[in-house]
Structure formats: C-alpha cells, structure tokens
Amino acid sequence: MSDVTDFDSLRRAMAENAEEPEGPARNARAEQLLAEAEKLGIPLAVIEALGHQLKVYNYSSEKDKMFVPFARLLRMWDERPEDFDEYETHSLHWVFKWMSSGMLDQPHVPLASIEKWLGEMEHRYRLAGHSERAVRSAEFSVAAHVGDVARAARAYGAWLAADRDSMADCHACELHGQGWWQAEQGRDTEALELWAPVLEGEYACAHEPHTVLASSLAPLLRLGHVDEARANHLRGFRLVRAMESMRGAYADHVEFCVLTGNEARGLELLAERPAYFTDTGHPRSKLEFMAVVALLMDRLSGLGLSEERVPGPAGRDWTAGELAAHARAQALALAAGFDGRNGTDHVSERARARMEQRPLVERLPLGVRTAARPQAVAMPVSAAAAAPDGSEGADAQADLPALLAAARRLSDTLQPNAIEAWAAVSRAAEGVELHALDRAEIADHRAMDLGPEGIPLFEEAAELYAAAGDPGEALAARARGAYVSALAGEVAQALTAVAGLYDRVLALYAEDGTGVRQTAAVLMSRARILMRRVHGAQDAVPEAVLADAETAAREVLALVDGRAGDDDVRLASRAAEAQAMLAELAALTGDVEGAAELFARASAEFIGAGLPWFAVEYEARLAGLAHHLGDTTEAERALRAALEHGGPHLEAPGRAQLHLQLAEVLGGRGLSEEAAEHALEAAHWADEAGESRTLGAWARQQLGGFLLRQGRFAEAAEVLESALHDLSAETHGDGAVVQTQWWLGDCLSELGEHREAAERRLQAAEIARHWPEQHDHATLAHLAAESLGHAGLHAEADQAYARAGALWRTLGNVHGLVRSLRARAWLALRVEDVEGRADTASELMASAVRECRAALEAVDDDAARERLVAELGHTHRQFGDLLARSATEDAEDESIRTALEEALSQVTRAIAVFVSLGEDALHDRTGAELAAGWLEADLSRPSEAAARARAVLVAYDGHDEDDEAAQERRAEAGQMLQVVLEQADAEQADAEQADAEQDTA
C-alpha cells in the first residue's frame, strides 16, 4: 500500500527522498513518487513531482534522464501556466540552465540544438523579465567547451556586466566558473583570488565549496602552495566522497595524488568508486575521470609497475599497464565524440594534455594513512660509494684501485655509506688476486654488514690481518665478532672471548706491537659487551655489573685522552662513545642531570669530530632527559639538533620518531602549527618505514589533535578517521582510542555532522565507562547528548543527558549535573504534541535551581561558592527564558500573561544573583536586565522596561569603548528605549482616543 494518500503526504515523501544519498535508489524513488502524484489528479502535485525528479537526476550519475521530465514541465507551462505557483514558476526557469549544461555534457546532442536552446532560453528569460546574466553565463560555457576563446571572452565579459537577479547562479557557483576560466587561461593567481571567498566559507551551496576545493588543487601546486593544496585535498575529498554526482571533482582529487607522488592513495580512491569506471549518464565527467585514470596508470607504469594489480572496471582483473591502455582509449573516444559534435579538436587536446602531465611535487605527505610509495627498483648507490650498474667484470676490475681508495677513505672517516663502498669493492674483486690486507678489510666490512651471520667472517678477517702483519687489527676483528655475538644474545660467551683479546692487546700495545687505534678498538668492543650485560640485567642492575661497565668506558677514555685531536676521527669517536656510555650508566643510577651533561658532551665531541650523524642518538636521549627534568627548551633544541645532524642519513623509523617527539614538545608549548608540521612528517616517515599501524597511527592521532586546535576541522576529521583504522587498545592503549574518538566527535560537531559526532562520542564513552575514574565518561556522555539534540534525536538526547547527570551526581560535580538538567528542560520543551511538556520542562529547570541551592549550603570554599553562585544566576536566567518560550501564541491571553510573569520573576532573581557577584558578572547582569525589560514590554509596562534599559546604559557609563559586549548591550538598550517609548506613546494615544469617544457619547 502506498504511503502517499494526499498532496501533503506526497510533499513529505519528496522531502524525505531529497535527504537520501545521491544515486539510482533515490532516482527510482522519485520515479515512483511521480506515478503517485499523477494519481492525485492535482496538476501542481505532478509539477512538483516532476521538479523533484529532475533535481535528483541532476544530482546523480543519471544526468541524461533530466531532459524528459523537463520537456514535460515545459509543455505543461506552455499549455497551462496558471497551474504553476510562484515557486514552481521560478524553478522552471531556473532549470533552463541545467538543460543548457546538460546538453553540452552529452555529445549526441548536436551543437546546433544547443545554440537553438540558448536562443530559446534568452527569449523566455526576456519574457519573464529576467536579466541576461544567466544566459551569457550559459553562452560562455558553450564557447569555452568548444575552444572558441574569443567568443568565450566576450560572453564572460557580458556575464559579469549583466545585473544579478533571481536567475543568476549563486555567488559560489559563479565564482567557481569565473576562477575556472582564469586557470584555463594560465592565470592561476587570479583564479585563486576569485575562489578565495568560497574557500574561506563566505559563499556556499549544495556543490560548493566542493568543486572549488577540487579545482584549486592543480593551480595551488603549480604556484608552489603545497600546504594549501594538501589542506584543500583533505577538506574537499571529504565533501565529494559520498556524492555520486561529483565524478569530475573526484577526478581532480585523484589527479592531485598523481601530481604529488601519492600514487598509492590514488589507487585507494579509485577502489572506493568502482561505478565511476562505467557510469554513462554523464559522458563529460566520465571523460575527465578516465583521463585521470590513464594519468595514474601511466605513472605507475613509468615506475616499473605496469604488472601491478589495480582497481578497474568490474568483471575482470586489471594490471596498471592494461588499465592505462583501456582508460586512454576510453578518454580519447569520448573526447572524439565531443569534438565531432563541436567541429573542433579542443576537447581531445585538453584530454591529451591532462594525461601527459608530470608530477609537480616529488612527494607531498598528506597525513592520512596510505601505503608506501610504489618503487620499481632500489635507488642506485652513489658513485662515490659503489660501482655503477653493469660495472662488474673487466671495467669494474679496472676501477678496483679507485674503489679501494674510496672505500678506505670513507671507512677511515666513518662515513655512513662506507659499508656500501666496501660491498662494491667486494663485487669488483671477484676473481682478482689481492693482497692479504685488502682481502682482510673486505671480509671485515662484509662481516659488519651481515650482523650475526657474519661472525665467521670476522675470524677470516683476523687471520688475513695477521697474515698481512697487523696482529693488533686481527685482535680488533675478533673483538668485533665477540660484540656481534653479544648483540645476538650470547653475552657470557662474548665476555669470555673478549677477556683474552683484552689481555693480549694490552700486552701487545705495551711492547709497541700495535697502535692506539687497534687497542682502542678492542677496549671499545669490551666496553660495548659490558654495556650489553648492563642492559640485559633483570630488574635492578647489580652494582658490580655497573662498576665493570663504567671502568671499561673510562679505560677507553684514558687510552685515547689527548689523542683524539690527531686527525683520527676513529679515536675521537671512541672518546665520544665512551662519554655516552657513562651517560647511560648515570641515567641508570638516577643521576639524570649528570646523564644529560654527559650526553651533551658526547654529542658535542661527535660534532666536533665532523661526525654529526653519530650525535643523533645522543641528542634524542638528551631530549628525553631534558623533558623529564621539565626543560622543554633544551628538549626542543636537542630534537631539532638530532634531525639536523641526521640529515639524509637518518633511516625512516628514526626520522619518524624524532619528528613525533618534537611535535609533542611543540604541542605542549602551544605551538600547534609547527607541531602539526612535524606530526605530518612523522606520519609520512612511519608509512615509509612500514610502521603505519603503529608509529604512524600515533603520529596521525597527534596531527589530528593539532589540526583541531587550529580550527581546521575538516582536515582534522579526515586525519583522525584515518588514525582510527589502526589505533587499537592492545597496541596504543584505550586512552588513545578514546582521545581520538573524542577529538573526532569535536570535529564532526563543528562541521555540523551531529549524528556522526554523537556516534563517535558514544563509542568513546562506552570505553571510558570501564575506567576507574569516571569524569571522562560523564563528559563524553554529556557531549554525546548535545550532539544527539542537535541532530534532532530528542529522546535519545534526553537519555544521554540523564546518564551524564547521574554520573555527575556520583562524582559530586554540581555544575555538570545542573547543566544536564537545564539541557533536558530545553529538550522537553522542544518535543512536539506531548501533553504537559511545558510542565516537565519547568520541573527539570526547577530541579536545577534546587541542586544549585543545596550545593551552596554545603560549600565552604570561597572560589567554589562564587562559581556556584554564578551557576545559580545562569539557571534562573535560563528558567526565565524557558518560561517565556513556553508561552505559545495559541494559548489563552491569561495563560500567556501568567507564563510571562513567572519568567520575569526568574529573570529578576537572576539579576539579583549577578548583582551579588559584582563587576565580574556585569555582562551577565545587564543581559538579564535587558531580558527582563523585554518581558516588561510584553506585559505592557513600558515605563518599567524603559527603567531597565536606562539602568543598563548607566552600568556602562564610561566603560571601555573597545568592549564588544558593552557595545552590544548599549545598542540593545537603546533599541529597547525606542520601542517602549513608541509603545507608551501608542498607549497614551489609545487612551486619549477612548476618552474622546466617551466624552462624545
């Protein structure tokens, strides 16, 4: 049975359908409603149903269906215009514009027909008395589409010169079109200037700022404004994601991903919208989409990933190479269809230019989670460090002396890429007879590169060093092997092995059989092993273990003391590392300040030796200690230094950690903008390190919080939603999950997505419900209630407020309890068709007053008392407002008067309460005074109202002129005086007229 029984039920059904998501289901419902409208036998019902159908077609992928209902509407207008009311008359003329653009978007509609339609539109608009602004805008669209620049420029000028009237597109849409034209002509700066009012929220509509945000992406990138481009992508994609009709804008966001090195995110976007590959109702947006798909697939193929599996049209699996060919063919075929219709090659030229673009930014971190950037091959090793590709064989062997010299130079100066250089030597040396020392060094560095698997190679290297006549270096190689064994967990065996090596090298050194460098190498390996024993100790570290490690570190220092400046960076490195060991030991024994000083000294020595990359770890440790000591300035300095010193040598996980730590420090100092930049970098490097689900989630959570602090709610929401995919109580703690949900709820609330905000807040509250401390649970329940109320879910909101109120009562938080009661009172008044709703609301507000008064009787703290007195004043004030609001216009006069008198009584009490608080409550008092004045006026007491207005003016006599609240109060008081004086004059005139009539009688 149909739910449409009359015209009103039809209108309700159409309104409900209009709120449904765009798509075929909504369109099908509109078609059903048209059939129902035809059964009613009311011409206007059919007209409205046709208009509804036309609108949902326009905002969907089935735009080609618009023409039939419009043709029928136009025929009905021509036959019986009196059947159209004022709104439908306006709507009919309004959608002429949709027909114009709709025809242009369908290549099967001849250009001559479109030109004829333009003439028809101009004629009908002139008959209806409309400006030609909309007509010239439509003409501009036609000219720009076919590539007639001269005509487009003329129409553009005429469009802007014509008067704006009710048929003109909204400001937001007009500015989008004007900015688009500037960008098309290569004037990106002018385009962005035109778009600024839309981007800043001054103008908006159903499709704006959605399309402006999308259109702005490429111009911003071309101008180098990458931060704005990133922000507009996050804001804009959030808006278009759920809108089926915005395939063209969606394509702009995919294009942005390709132009910024975010190919993986581009693939994710394609996967979200499989229907976009095949929807045929709007050929122009399909052309735009397929051109961008080709752009992305060509980019992947260029990275050597043509065989990568990618999302594509349903029905088969696709590789990037296959989809590139398919998308390009589709785009060019569609473009050829338009050009065939238009008689130009303009559309094809634009499509080819779009598909041939190259990235504008190597990689722009976005903050949202995505896979690491696809890489076809590893980055080539620097020529200074390794042989180029294909250098094996005779050419490589010819370069072997140079490679050996380069590798020795890099390892002697402890350069980060020394191991890679020795690997290149190893490859080039295959099949070549070498001196024992050369083979020893190759084996030694190969062992260092392999970790535990390279332990046998250390022994091989030692034998070769011995054969080459360097017994000290042989002992050093074996000591290095012992240390690697300790790293693998065999600490006891390593200590035994290094003890003998230690004795032998000291004896050899005493006999001048080896140098300081080799001796220091053995002593340092021994110290490192002893430090491993310290770190491996369970619970408290025995004093003897600590003492052994400290002695070993000091032995290294004693050996190299005074020698580190002999241009041997190895010795300088040993001294610095020994200082760092002493710092670690100091930290373990609780000497935090001493540890910080020693880490600072170690870092300084590494930097002084020209080895800043070795200082990174110690600056990071120093930052942690400084933070522990409450010295955020030093913590910030150390973290910045670590990032600077690490430079390009920092690996992705370490870089992510440092950026995240610096973000947290900066955020703690209130520097949200810079903190957000570092959190963004942390998220990017965590993704690069393959730690998206762990460290990356933390970074995104922090980034979302910093964006929220800046009021960048849409960006923050996108980032926080991304973080929630990976945050888990098991990995990150339920506190992080709750905080993220909480922040996301705040963002969604600011964005007006109240139902979704309530869902997030309720989810967070459910987790917090199990915590021992219930304040967060109560706060989240209260916030969820607010969101439910804003979403129109009054019953659910009341339940949530009741839950929050019970929690506030348990916590002894009177302010929270009173506010929940006041909120419930207002909700009760909003419930329609419920008998006694005003009484329920009044009783809830009275309960809030009683709770305030009861708390005041029990409080003995002056500051707490003052806050409670203020709460009581606000409650009385709201009680008065509520009573005044409950006096409905259809009530009896005496009932209305009684409600207003009660309202005045409550507001008067509020005034008295605020007076007791003195100057601090001045604005609250005068606000209540003005509310009382308006009530006096409603009760026909102009003199009392005037007295209250004058009291407000006196209260602000000589007050600060820059105080906005004071200015607003003065203005309202002046307005009230004018109104009530006019009221008094009118009453006096009425009285005089009544007296005159009585005298006449």
JSON list of N, CA and C in Angstrom, two decimals, residues 355-385:
[
{"chain": "A", "resi": 355, "resn": "MET", "atom": "N", "xyz": [46.48, 13.88, -19.62]},
{"chain": "A", "resi": 355, "resn": "MET", "atom": "CA", "xyz": [47.07, 12.54, -19.46]},
{"chain": "A", "resi": 355, "resn": "MET", "atom": "C", "xyz": [48.59, 12.57, -19.52]},
{"chain": "A", "resi": 356, "resn": "GLU", "atom": "N", "xyz": [49.17, 13.63, -20.06]},
{"chain": "A", "resi": 356, "resn": "GLU", "atom": "CA", "xyz": [50.62, 13.70, -20.23]},
{"chain": "A", "resi": 356, "resn": "GLU", "atom": "C", "xyz": [51.32, 14.51, -19.14]},
{"chain": "A", "resi": 357, "resn": "GLN", "atom": "N", "xyz": [50.59, 14.89, -18.12]},
{"chain": "A", "resi": 357, "resn": "GLN", "atom": "CA", "xyz": [51.19, 15.67, -17.04]},
{"chain": "A", "resi": 357, "resn": "GLN", "atom": "C", "xyz": [52.28, 14.88, -16.31]},
{"chain": "A", "resi": 358, "resn": "ARG", "atom": "N", "xyz": [53.18, 15.62, -15.68]},
{"chain": "A", "resi": 358, "resn": "ARG", "atom": "CA", "xyz": [54.22, 15.03, -14.86]},
{"chain": "A", "resi": 358, "resn": "ARG", "atom": "C", "xyz": [54.05, 15.54, -13.43]},
{"chain": "A", "resi": 359, "resn": "PRO", "atom": "N", "xyz": [54.50, 14.77, -12.44]},
{"chain": "A", "resi": 359, "resn": "PRO", "atom": "CA", "xyz": [54.34, 15.21, -11.05]},
{"chain": "A", "resi": 359, "resn": "PRO", "atom": "C", "xyz": [54.91, 16.60, -10.82]},
{"chain": "A", "resi": 360, "resn": "LEU", "atom": "N", "xyz": [54.21, 17.38, -10.01]},
{"chain": "A", "resi": 360, "resn": "LEU", "atom": "CA", "xyz": [54.65, 18.74, -9.67]},
{"chain": "A", "resi": 360, "resn": "LEU", "atom": "C", "xyz": [55.41, 18.76, -8.35]},
{"chain": "A", "resi": 361, "resn": "VAL", "atom": "N", "xyz": [55.24, 17.71, -7.55]},
{"chain": "A", "resi": 361, "resn": "VAL", "atom": "CA", "xyz": [55.93, 17.58, -6.27]},
{"chain": "A", "resi": 361, "resn": "VAL", "atom": "C", "xyz": [56.40, 16.14, -6.17]},
{"chain": "A", "resi": 362, "resn": "GLU", "atom": "N", "xyz": [57.65, 15.94, -5.78]},
{"chain": "A", "resi": 362, "resn": "GLU", "atom": "CA", "xyz": [58.19, 14.59, -5.70]},
{"chain": "A", "resi": 362, "resn": "GLU", "atom": "C", "xyz": [57.38, 13.72, -4.74]},
{"chain": "A", "resi": 363, "resn": "ARG", "atom": "N", "xyz": [57.11, 14.23, -3.56]},
{"chain": "A", "resi": 363, "resn": "ARG", "atom": "CA", "xyz": [56.25, 13.52, -2.61]},
{"chain": "A", "resi": 363, "resn": "ARG", "atom": "C", "xyz": [55.72, 14.50, -1.59]},
{"chain": "A", "resi": 364, "resn": "LEU", "atom": "N", "xyz": [54.42, 14.63, -1.53]},
{"chain": "A", "resi": 364, "resn": "LEU", "atom": "CA", "xyz": [53.78, 15.54, -0.57]},
{"chain": "A", "resi": 364, "resn": "LEU", "atom": "C", "xyz": [53.06, 14.71, 0.49]},
{"chain": "A", "resi": 365, "resn": "PRO", "atom": "N", "xyz": [53.60, 14.66, 1.71]},
{"chain": "A", "resi": 365, "resn": "PRO", "atom": "CA", "xyz": [52.91, 13.91, 2.78]},
{"chain": "A", "resi": 365, "resn": "PRO", "atom": "C", "xyz": [51.51, 14.50, 3.02]},
{"chain": "A", "resi": 366, "resn": "LEU", "atom": "N", "xyz": [50.53, 13.62, 3.20]},
{"chain": "A", "resi": 366, "resn": "LEU", "atom": "CA", "xyz": [49.15, 14.07, 3.37]},
{"chain": "A", "resi": 366, "resn": "LEU", "atom": "C", "xyz": [48.64, 13.93, 4.79]},
{"chain": "A", "resi": 367, "resn": "GLY", "atom": "N", "xyz": [49.28, 13.08, 5.58]},
{"chain": "A", "resi": 367, "resn": "GLY", "atom": "CA", "xyz": [48.81, 12.89, 6.96]},
{"chain": "A", "resi": 367, "resn": "GLY", "atom": "C", "xyz": [47.88, 11.72, 7.11]},
{"chain": "A", "resi": 368, "resn": "VAL", "atom": "N", "xyz": [47.13, 11.38, 6.08]},
{"chain": "A", "resi": 368, "resn": "VAL", "atom": "CA", "xyz": [46.24, 10.22, 6.16]},
{"chain": "A", "resi": 368, "resn": "VAL", "atom": "C", "xyz": [47.03, 8.98, 5.79]},
{"chain": "A", "resi": 369, "resn": "ARG", "atom": "N", "xyz": [46.56, 7.85, 6.28]},
{"chain": "A", "resi": 369, "resn": "ARG", "atom": "CA", "xyz": [47.31, 6.61, 6.07]},
{"chain": "A", "resi": 369, "resn": "ARG", "atom": "C", "xyz": [47.18, 6.15, 4.63]},
{"chain": "A", "resi": 370, "resn": "THR", "atom": "N", "xyz": [48.29, 5.75, 4.09]},
{"chain": "A", "resi": 370, "resn": "THR", "atom": "CA", "xyz": [48.29, 5.14, 2.77]},
{"chain": "A", "resi": 370, "resn": "THR", "atom": "C", "xyz": [49.49, 4.23, 2.68]},
{"chain": "A", "resi": 371, "resn": "ALA", "atom": "N", "xyz": [49.50, 3.39, 1.68]},
{"chain": "A", "resi": 371, "resn": "ALA", "atom": "CA", "xyz": [50.65, 2.50, 1.52]},
{"chain": "A", "resi": 371, "resn": "ALA", "atom": "C", "xyz": [51.87, 3.31, 1.13]},
{"chain": "A", "resi": 372, "resn": "ALA", "atom": "N", "xyz": [53.05, 2.72, 1.38]},
{"chain": "A", "resi": 372, "resn": "ALA", "atom": "CA", "xyz": [54.29, 3.39, 0.98]},
{"chain": "A", "resi": 372, "resn": "ALA", "atom": "C", "xyz": [54.29, 3.56, -0.53]},
{"chain": "A", "resi": 373, "resn": "ARG", "atom": "N", "xyz": [54.98, 4.56, -0.99]},
{"chain": "A", "resi": 373, "resn": "ARG", "atom": "CA", "xyz": [55.01, 4.84, -2.42]},
{"chain": "A", "resi": 373, "resn": "ARG", "atom": "C", "xyz": [55.57, 3.66, -3.20]},
{"chain": "A", "resi": 374, "resn": "PRO", "atom": "N", "xyz": [54.89, 3.28, -4.29]},
{"chain": "A", "resi": 374, "resn": "PRO", "atom": "CA", "xyz": [55.41, 2.15, -5.08]},
{"chain": "A", "resi": 374, "resn": "PRO", "atom": "C", "xyz": [56.80, 2.46, -5.61]},
{"chain": "A", "resi": 375, "resn": "GLN", "atom": "N", "xyz": [57.68, 1.49, -5.54]},
{"chain": "A", "resi": 375, "resn": "GLN", "atom": "CA", "xyz": [59.04, 1.64, -6.05]},
{"chain": "A", "resi": 375, "resn": "GLN", "atom": "C", "xyz": [59.36, 0.43, -6.91]},
{"chain": "A", "resi": 376, "resn": "ALA", "atom": "N", "xyz": [59.79, 0.69, -8.12]},
{"chain": "A", "resi": 376, "resn": "ALA", "atom": "CA", "xyz": [60.11, -0.42, -9.02]},
{"chain": "A", "resi": 376, "resn": "ALA", "atom": "C", "xyz": [61.46, -1.03, -8.71]},
{"chain": "A", "resi": 377, "resn": "VAL", "atom": "N", "xyz": [62.44, -0.17, -8.47]},
{"chain": "A", "resi": 377, "resn": "VAL", "atom": "CA", "xyz": [63.79, -0.65, -8.20]},
{"chain": "A", "resi": 377, "resn": "VAL", "atom": "C", "xyz": [64.37, 0.15, -7.05]},
{"chain": "A", "resi": 378, "resn": "ALA", "atom": "N", "xyz": [65.38, -0.40, -6.40]},
{"chain": "A", "resi": 378, "resn": "ALA", "atom": "CA", "xyz": [66.03, 0.33, -5.31]},
{"chain": "A", "resi": 378, "resn": "ALA", "atom": "C", "xyz": [66.80, 1.51, -5.89]},
{"chain": "A", "resi": 379, "resn": "MET", "atom": "N", "xyz": [66.95, 2.55, -5.07]},
{"chain": "A", "resi": 379, "resn": "MET", "atom": "CA", "xyz": [67.72, 3.71, -5.52]},
{"chain": "A", "resi": 379, "resn": "MET", "atom": "C", "xyz": [69.18, 3.30, -5.73]},
{"chain": "A", "resi": 380, "resn": "PRO", "atom": "N", "xyz": [69.80, 3.75, -6.80]},
{"chain": "A", "resi": 380, "resn": "PRO", "atom": "CA", "xyz": [71.19, 3.38, -7.04]},
{"chain": "A", "resi": 380, "resn": "PRO", "atom": "C", "xyz": [72.12, 3.97, -5.98]},
{"chain": "A", "resi": 381, "resn": "VAL", "atom": "N", "xyz": [73.17, 3.21, -5.64]},
{"chain": "A", "resi": 381, "resn": "VAL", "atom": "CA", "xyz": [74.16, 3.67, -4.68]},
{"chain": "A", "resi": 381, "resn": "VAL", "atom": "C", "xyz": [75.01, 4.74, -5.32]},
{"chain": "A", "resi": 382, "resn": "SER", "atom": "N", "xyz": [75.41, 5.71, -4.52]},
{"chain": "A", "resi": 382, "resn": "SER", "atom": "CA", "xyz": [76.24, 6.81, -5.02]},
{"chain": "A", "resi": 382, "resn": "SER", "atom": "C", "xyz": [77.49, 6.28, -5.70]},
{"chain": "A", "resi": 383, "resn": "ALA", "atom": "N", "xyz": [77.87, 6.95, -6.75]},
{"chain": "A", "resi": 383, "resn": "ALA", "atom": "CA", "xyz": [79.06, 6.52, -7.50]},
{"chain": "A", "resi": 383, "resn": "ALA", "atom": "C", "xyz": [80.30, 6.58, -6.65]},
{"chain": "A", "resi": 384, "resn": "ALA", "atom": "N", "xyz": [80.28, 7.47, -5.65]},
{"chain": "A", "resi": 384, "resn": "ALA", "atom": "CA", "xyz": [81.45, 7.58, -4.78]},
{"chain": "A", "resi": 384, "resn": "ALA", "atom": "C", "xyz": [81.55, 6.39, -3.85]},
{"chain": "A", "resi": 385, "resn": "ALA", "atom": "N", "xyz": [80.43, 5.71, -3.68]},
{"chain": "A", "resi": 385, "resn": "ALA", "atom": "CA", "xyz": [80.42, 4.63, -2.71]},
{"chain": "A", "resi": 385, "resn": "ALA", "atom": "C", "xyz": [80.39, 3.27, -3.35]}
]
